Each structure stands twice: as structure tokens, then as C-alpha cells.
PDB file of C-alpha atoms in Angstrom:
ATOM      1  CA  MET A   1      13.065  -2.373 -21.329  1.00 60.00           C
ATOM      2  CA  GLN A   2      12.758  -5.452 -20.438  1.00 74.00           C
ATOM      3  CA  ARG A   3       8.318  -6.286 -19.162  1.00 73.00           C
ATOM      4  CA  ASN A   4       8.675  -6.300 -16.135  1.00 71.00           C
ATOM      5  CA  THR A   5      11.109  -3.336 -15.276  1.00 76.00           C
ATOM      6  CA  PHE A   6       8.881  -0.824 -17.292  1.00 69.00           C
ATOM      7  CA  ILE A   7       5.549  -3.094 -15.247  1.00 74.00           C
ATOM      8  CA  PHE A   8       7.638  -1.574 -11.493  1.00 76.00           C
ATOM      9  CA  THR A   9       8.272   1.911 -13.837  1.00 76.00           C
ATOM     10  CA  ALA A  10       4.522   2.315 -14.210  1.00 73.00           C
ATOM     11  CA  VAL A  11       3.175   1.502 -10.309  1.00 74.00           C
ATOM     12  CA  LEU A  12       6.373   3.583  -9.156  1.00 75.00           C
ATOM     13  CA  ALA A  13       4.843   6.654 -11.605  1.00 71.00           C
ATOM     14  CA  VAL A  14       1.460   5.571 -10.154  1.00 74.00           C
ATOM     15  CA  ILE A  15       2.657   6.045  -6.847  1.00 78.00           C
ATOM     16  CA  ALA A  16       4.525   9.332  -7.175  1.00 70.00           C
ATOM     17  CA  ALA A  17       0.894  10.768  -8.899  1.00 68.00           C
ATOM     18  CA  LEU A  18      -0.852   9.276  -6.100  1.00 68.00           C
ATOM     19  CA  VAL A  19       1.404  11.397  -3.451  1.00 69.00           C
ATOM     20  CA  VAL A  20       1.504  14.751  -5.804  1.00 65.00           C
ATOM     21  CA  GLY A  21      -2.407  14.691  -6.152  1.00 69.00           C
ATOM     22  CA  VAL A  22      -2.918  15.052  -1.956  1.00 63.00           C
ATOM     23  CA  ASN A  23      -0.126  17.778  -2.011  1.00 67.00           C
ATOM     24  CA  ILE A  24      -2.404  19.671  -4.401  1.00 67.00           C
ATOM     25  CA  GLY A  25      -5.106  18.471  -2.487  1.00 64.00           C
ATOM     26  CA  LYS A  26      -4.160  19.742   0.176  1.00 66.00           C
ATOM     27  CA  SER A  27      -2.160  23.268  -1.292  1.00 64.00           C
ATOM     28  CA  MET A  28      -6.225  23.993  -2.343  1.00 62.00           C
ATOM     29  CA  ARG A  29      -8.538  26.375  -0.071  1.00 61.00           C
ATOM     30  CA  TYR A  30     -12.060  26.021   0.373  1.00 56.00           C
ATOM     31  CA  ASN A  31     -14.028  28.939   1.095  1.00 58.00           C
ATOM     32  CA  PRO A  32     -17.559  27.654   1.152  1.00 59.00           C
ATOM     33  CA  THR A  33     -19.885  30.995   2.200  1.00 61.00           C
ATOM     34  CA  PRO A  34     -21.565  31.177   5.290  1.00 61.00           C
ATOM     35  CA  SER A  35     -24.558  29.473   5.284  1.00 61.00           C
ATOM     36  CA  ILE A  36     -27.627  28.748   7.911  1.00 62.00           C
ATOM     37  CA  PRO A  37     -26.581  26.634  10.920  1.00 62.00           C
ATOM     38  CA  GLU A  38     -28.714  23.639  10.625  1.00 63.00           C
ATOM     39  CA  VAL A  39     -28.871  21.593  13.503  1.00 63.00           C
ATOM     40  CA  ILE A  40     -27.905  17.587  12.489  1.00 62.00           C
ATOM     41  CA  SER A  41     -28.337  15.138  15.313  1.00 61.00           C
ATOM     42  CA  PRO A  42     -24.766  13.039  15.739  1.00 62.00           C
ATOM     43  CA  THR A  43     -24.907   9.635  14.188  1.00 63.00           C
ATOM     44  CA  ALA A  44     -22.832   6.881  14.045  1.00 61.00           C
ATOM     45  CA  THR A  45     -20.936   5.949  11.634  1.00 60.00           C
ATOM     46  CA  PRO A  46     -20.061   2.938  10.813  1.00 65.00           C
ATOM     47  CA  ALA A  47     -16.151   1.321  10.533  1.00 67.00           C
ATOM     48  CA  PRO A  48     -15.479  -0.101   7.965  1.00 70.00           C
ATOM     49  CA  THR A  49     -15.418  -3.949   7.993  1.00 89.00           C
ATOM     50  CA  LEU A  50     -12.676  -5.832   6.834  1.00 89.00           C
ATOM     51  CA  VAL A  51     -12.387  -8.199   3.903  1.00 91.00           C
ATOM     52  CA  ASP A  52      -9.658 -10.047   2.005  1.00 91.00           C
ATOM     53  CA  TYR A  53      -7.591  -9.267  -0.408  1.00 90.00           C
ATOM     54  CA  THR A  54      -6.035 -11.919  -2.434  1.00 90.00           C
ATOM     55  CA  ASN A  55      -3.188 -11.507  -5.379  1.00 89.00           C
ATOM     56  CA  GLU A  56      -2.284 -15.569  -6.154  1.00 89.00           C
ATOM     57  CA  ARG A  57       0.394 -14.555  -8.366  1.00 90.00           C
ATOM     58  CA  CYS A  58       2.287 -12.860  -5.670  1.00 91.00           C
ATOM     59  CA  GLY A  59       1.396 -15.727  -3.517  1.00 91.00           C
ATOM     60  CA  VAL A  60      -0.332 -12.935  -0.256  1.00 92.00           C
ATOM     61  CA  THR A  61      -3.350 -12.232   1.002  1.00 92.00           C
ATOM     62  CA  PHE A  62      -4.300 -10.021   3.528  1.00 93.00           C
ATOM     63  CA  MET A  63      -7.006  -8.211   5.127  1.00 92.00           C
ATOM     64  CA  HIS A  64      -8.574  -4.523   4.176  1.00 92.00           C
ATOM     65  CA  PRO A  65     -11.251  -2.655   5.446  1.00 91.00           C
ATOM     66  CA  SER A  66     -14.206  -2.560   2.326  1.00 89.00           C
ATOM     67  CA  ASN A  67     -13.551   0.941   1.863  1.00 89.00           C
ATOM     68  CA  LEU A  68     -10.717   0.205  -0.488  1.00 89.00           C
ATOM     69  CA  GLN A  69     -11.497  -0.020  -3.491  1.00 87.00           C
ATOM     70  CA  ARG A  70      -9.231  -1.660  -6.779  1.00 86.00           C
ATOM     71  CA  LEU A  71      -7.928   1.400  -8.529  1.00 81.00           C
ATOM     72  CA  GLU A  72      -5.534  -0.226 -10.945  1.00 75.00           C
ATOM     73  CA  SER A  73      -4.860  -3.983 -11.656  1.00 77.00           C
ATOM     74  CA  THR A  74      -2.994  -5.667 -13.143  1.00 78.00           C
ATOM     75  CA  ALA A  75      -2.179  -9.201 -13.056  1.00 74.00           C
ATOM     76  CA  SER A  76       1.588  -9.025 -11.245  1.00 78.00           C
ATOM     77  CA  GLY A  77       0.140  -4.964  -9.330  1.00 86.00           C
ATOM     78  CA  THR A  78      -2.802  -3.551  -7.519  1.00 90.00           C
ATOM     79  CA  ILE A  79      -3.864   0.184  -5.983  1.00 89.00           C
ATOM     80  CA  LEU A  80      -5.982   0.125  -3.682  1.00 90.00           C
ATOM     81  CA  THR A  81      -7.257   3.244  -2.913  1.00 88.00           C
ATOM     82  CA  ASP A  82     -10.222   5.413  -0.636  1.00 88.00           C
ATOM     83  CA  PRO A  83     -11.811   7.274  -2.794  1.00 87.00           C
ATOM     84  CA  LYS A  84     -12.781   9.735   0.206  1.00 87.00           C
ATOM     85  CA  ASN A  85      -9.304   9.810   1.193  1.00 84.00           C
ATOM     86  CA  GLN A  86      -6.641   9.235  -0.422  1.00 80.00           C
ATOM     87  CA  GLN A  87      -3.991   9.425   2.040  1.00 81.00           C
ATOM     88  CA  ASP A  88      -5.869   5.827   3.097  1.00 86.00           C
ATOM     89  CA  SER A  89      -3.993   3.981  -0.025  1.00 89.00           C
ATOM     90  CA  ILE A  90      -1.976  -0.007  -0.575  1.00 92.00           C
ATOM     91  CA  ILE A  91      -0.132  -0.447  -3.000  1.00 92.00           C
ATOM     92  CA  ILE A  92       0.711  -4.208  -4.062  1.00 93.00           C
ATOM     93  CA  VAL A  93       3.914  -5.690  -6.595  1.00 94.00           C
ATOM     94  CA  CYS A  94       5.241  -8.621  -7.530  1.00 92.00           C
ATOM     95  CA  GLN A  95       8.359  -9.123 -10.182  1.00 92.00           C
ATOM     96  CA  LYS A  96      11.599 -10.198  -9.483  1.00 93.00           C
ATOM     97  CA  ASP A  97      14.546  -8.671  -8.658  1.00 91.00           C
ATOM     98  CA  ILE A  98      12.641  -5.630  -7.409  1.00 91.00           C
ATOM     99  CA  PRO A  99      15.307  -3.251  -5.535  1.00 90.00           C
ATOM    100  CA  ARG A 100      15.610  -2.534  -2.001  1.00 89.00           C
ATOM    101  CA  VAL A 101      15.585   0.562  -0.449  1.00 85.00           C
ATOM    102  CA  PRO A 102      19.280   2.030   0.656  1.00 89.00           C
ATOM    103  CA  LEU A 103      18.238   3.522   4.466  1.00 90.00           C
ATOM    104  CA  ALA A 104      19.835   4.008   7.349  1.00 90.00           C
ATOM    105  CA  ALA A 105      19.116   0.502  10.119  1.00 91.00           C
ATOM    106  CA  ASP A 106      17.162   2.843  12.063  1.00 92.00           C
ATOM    107  CA  GLN A 107      14.647   4.269   8.915  1.00 91.00           C
ATOM    108  CA  MET A 108      14.341   0.020   8.683  1.00 92.00           C
ATOM    109  CA  GLU A 109      12.059  -2.937  10.686  1.00 92.00           C
ATOM    110  CA  LYS A 110      11.891  -6.391  10.445  1.00 93.00           C
ATOM    111  CA  LEU A 111       9.093  -8.439   9.537  1.00 91.00           C
ATOM    112  CA  THR A 112       8.166 -11.977  10.080  1.00 91.00           C
ATOM    113  CA  ILE A 113       5.493 -13.070   7.489  1.00 90.00           C
ATOM    114  CA  VAL A 114       3.167 -16.481   8.170  1.00 89.00           C
ATOM    115  CA  SER A 115       2.593 -19.578   5.698  1.00 88.00           C
ATOM    116  CA  ALA A 116      -1.316 -19.391   5.275  1.00 84.00           C
ATOM    117  CA  SER A 117      -1.680 -22.380   6.486  1.00 84.00           C
ATOM    118  CA  GLY A 118       0.846 -21.257   9.147  1.00 82.00           C
ATOM    119  CA  SER A 119       3.473 -23.956   9.308  1.00 83.00           C
ATOM    120  CA  ALA A 120       6.003 -21.777   7.945  1.00 84.00           C
ATOM    121  CA  THR A 121       7.649 -17.908   8.302  1.00 88.00           C
ATOM    122  CA  LEU A 122      10.232 -15.635   6.550  1.00 89.00           C
ATOM    123  CA  SER A 123      11.799 -12.511   7.569  1.00 90.00           C
ATOM    124  CA  ALA A 124      10.240  -9.146   5.733  1.00 92.00           C
ATOM    125  CA  THR A 125      11.892  -5.754   6.162  1.00 92.00           C
ATOM    126  CA  LEU A 126       9.806  -2.697   6.156  1.00 92.00           C
ATOM    127  CA  TYR A 127      11.757   0.939   5.188  1.00 92.00           C
ATOM    128  CA  HIS A 128      10.284   3.769   6.689  1.00 91.00           C
ATOM    129  CA  ASP A 129      10.618   6.679   3.764  1.00 90.00           C
ATOM    130  CA  ALA A 130       9.481   9.310   2.692  1.00 86.00           C
ATOM    131  CA  SER A 131       9.252  11.024  -0.748  1.00 82.00           C
ATOM    132  CA  GLU A 132      11.957  13.467  -1.852  1.00 83.00           C
ATOM    133  CA  LYS A 133       9.818  15.853  -3.118  1.00 85.00           C
ATOM    134  CA  ASP A 134       7.613  17.199  -0.009  1.00 86.00           C
ATOM    135  CA  GLY A 135       8.628  14.801   2.962  1.00 84.00           C
ATOM    136  CA  THR A 136       5.710  12.788   3.266  1.00 85.00           C
ATOM    137  CA  LYS A 137       6.529   9.787   5.055  1.00 88.00           C
ATOM    138  CA  ILE A 138       6.268   6.006   3.223  1.00 89.00           C
ATOM    139  CA  ASP A 139       6.357   2.629   4.383  1.00 92.00           C
ATOM    140  CA  LYS A 140       7.412   0.084   1.704  1.00 94.00           C
ATOM    141  CA  LEU A 141       7.488  -3.403   3.244  1.00 94.00           C
ATOM    142  CA  ILE A 142       9.468  -5.987   0.802  1.00 94.00           C
ATOM    143  CA  PHE A 143      10.530  -9.990   1.200  1.00 94.00           C
ATOM    144  CA  TYR A 144      10.900 -13.062  -0.977  1.00 93.00           C
ATOM    145  CA  ASN A 145       8.289 -15.581  -1.604  1.00 92.00           C
ATOM    146  CA  PRO A 146       9.863 -18.705  -1.827  1.00 92.00           C
ATOM    147  CA  TYR A 147       6.467 -20.551  -2.842  1.00 89.00           C
ATOM    148  CA  LYS A 148       5.686 -18.221  -6.362  1.00 91.00           C
ATOM    149  CA  LYS A 149      10.388 -16.853  -6.797  1.00 92.00           C
ATOM    150  CA  LEU A 150       9.067 -13.353  -6.552  1.00 93.00           C
ATOM    151  CA  ASP A 151      10.075 -10.207  -4.365  1.00 93.00           C
ATOM    152  CA  VAL A 152       6.435  -8.939  -2.691  1.00 94.00           C
ATOM    153  CA  PHE A 153       6.572  -4.894  -2.796  1.00 94.00           C
ATOM    154  CA  ILE A 154       3.801  -3.524  -0.727  1.00 94.00           C
ATOM    155  CA  ALA A 155       3.535   0.048   0.070  1.00 93.00           C
ATOM    156  CA  GLY A 156       1.170   2.820   1.763  1.00 91.00           C
ATOM    157  CA  PHE A 157       0.944   5.060   4.464  1.00 82.00           C
ATOM    158  CA  GLY A 158      -0.704   5.516   8.160  1.00 83.00           C
ATOM    159  CA  ASN A 159      -3.316   3.713  10.025  1.00 87.00           C
ATOM    160  CA  VAL A 160      -5.302   1.656   7.096  1.00 90.00           C
ATOM    161  CA  TYR A 161      -1.434   0.084   5.490  1.00 90.00           C
ATOM    162  CA  GLN A 162      -0.361  -0.459   9.285  1.00 90.00           C
ATOM    163  CA  ASN A 163      -3.224  -2.892  10.136  1.00 91.00           C
ATOM    164  CA  ALA A 164      -3.120  -4.478   7.198  1.00 92.00           C
ATOM    165  CA  ILE A 165       0.605  -5.963   6.680  1.00 91.00           C
ATOM    166  CA  LYS A 166       0.108  -6.873  10.336  1.00 92.00           C
ATOM    167  CA  THR A 167      -2.251  -9.454   8.353  1.00 93.00           C
ATOM    168  CA  ILE A 168      -0.112 -10.715   5.669  1.00 93.00           C
ATOM    169  CA  LYS A 169      -0.075 -14.410   4.801  1.00 93.00           C
ATOM    170  CA  LEU A 170       2.074 -15.819   2.400  1.00 91.00           C
ATOM    171  CA  LEU A 171      -0.135 -18.739  -0.172  1.00 89.00           C
ATOM    172  CA  PRO A 172       1.602 -21.724  -1.612  1.00 83.00           C
TER     173      PRO A 172
END
């Protein structure tokens, strides 16, 4: 098996493990013993600040909340996740010839990605997919970066992912 195929398969296995783990966590019930209620004054929870994520090999940069941590990282890919809320996760992988997702046209959306200098744009496809096992929705953004001559795959779900893909910029 080629090295890139192995890495891509490994990343997909990690994605599957995350989805399975989230679903197992949802099915568990926690019944705490009743306790004496405390009076707690409400405090405002500060919104996480946005930070840059840059992957030189993939040639992309985007903004994400500072509470996301690198769970896994290699030269060709990274998993960013919130340890307190695993549904806030972003996976990025780059390699040659990433297969496109075979979905109906109504499940695909065209996006435009701008270069960091603002001088060039390219078209990307956002695939609105779901897990075959349990129907969990997952979005997959796939595009070719002509500067690095690699396909880029960015997957995730939820508001954190949607906000992150709006800030993607190509690096030369």
C-alpha cells in the first residue's frame, strides 16, 4: 500500500473512531445522586478567542477557536478537537489524488477560496455527507491547491467547522 494511501486510511479510521466515540457517549446515561442545591451566581462564560491554524505542507490557513487542541498531527494532516465537546472537531489532510465523494448534486455546494494575498481564487466543493452507521452529519471540503500540487481534505461538523471554512486562505 502506498504511504499516502496508508496515511489517508489512518486519518479516516481516526474520524470513524471519533464518530463512534461520540455516539457511545450519547448513549450513556448519568444519573447523579440528588444533592443539596447550591445558590450560584451566574457568571459570563467568555467566548473563546480565534487563533490561526496554518499548515505549510497543505498550503492553507484558517481561524478556529482557541479551545481546540491538536489531538493528532502529522506532516500531511491534523485533528483539532475541543476536549470538552468532541463534536467541535476539524480534520485536515492533504495528499495527491484524494477521491471525491459520490453524492447527489443537492448534497454538494460550491465554495470559493481566496489566496492569502487576495490575488487569486479557486473553486472548492463542500460535500454534505452522513455516516452510514448512524446518520451523523459530516461535511467534507475537498479542493486542489495548485501552489502545493496537492488535494486538501477538511472535514468536520457544527458551527465551529462552518465558521472555520469561511476563513480558509491559500498559501503560496
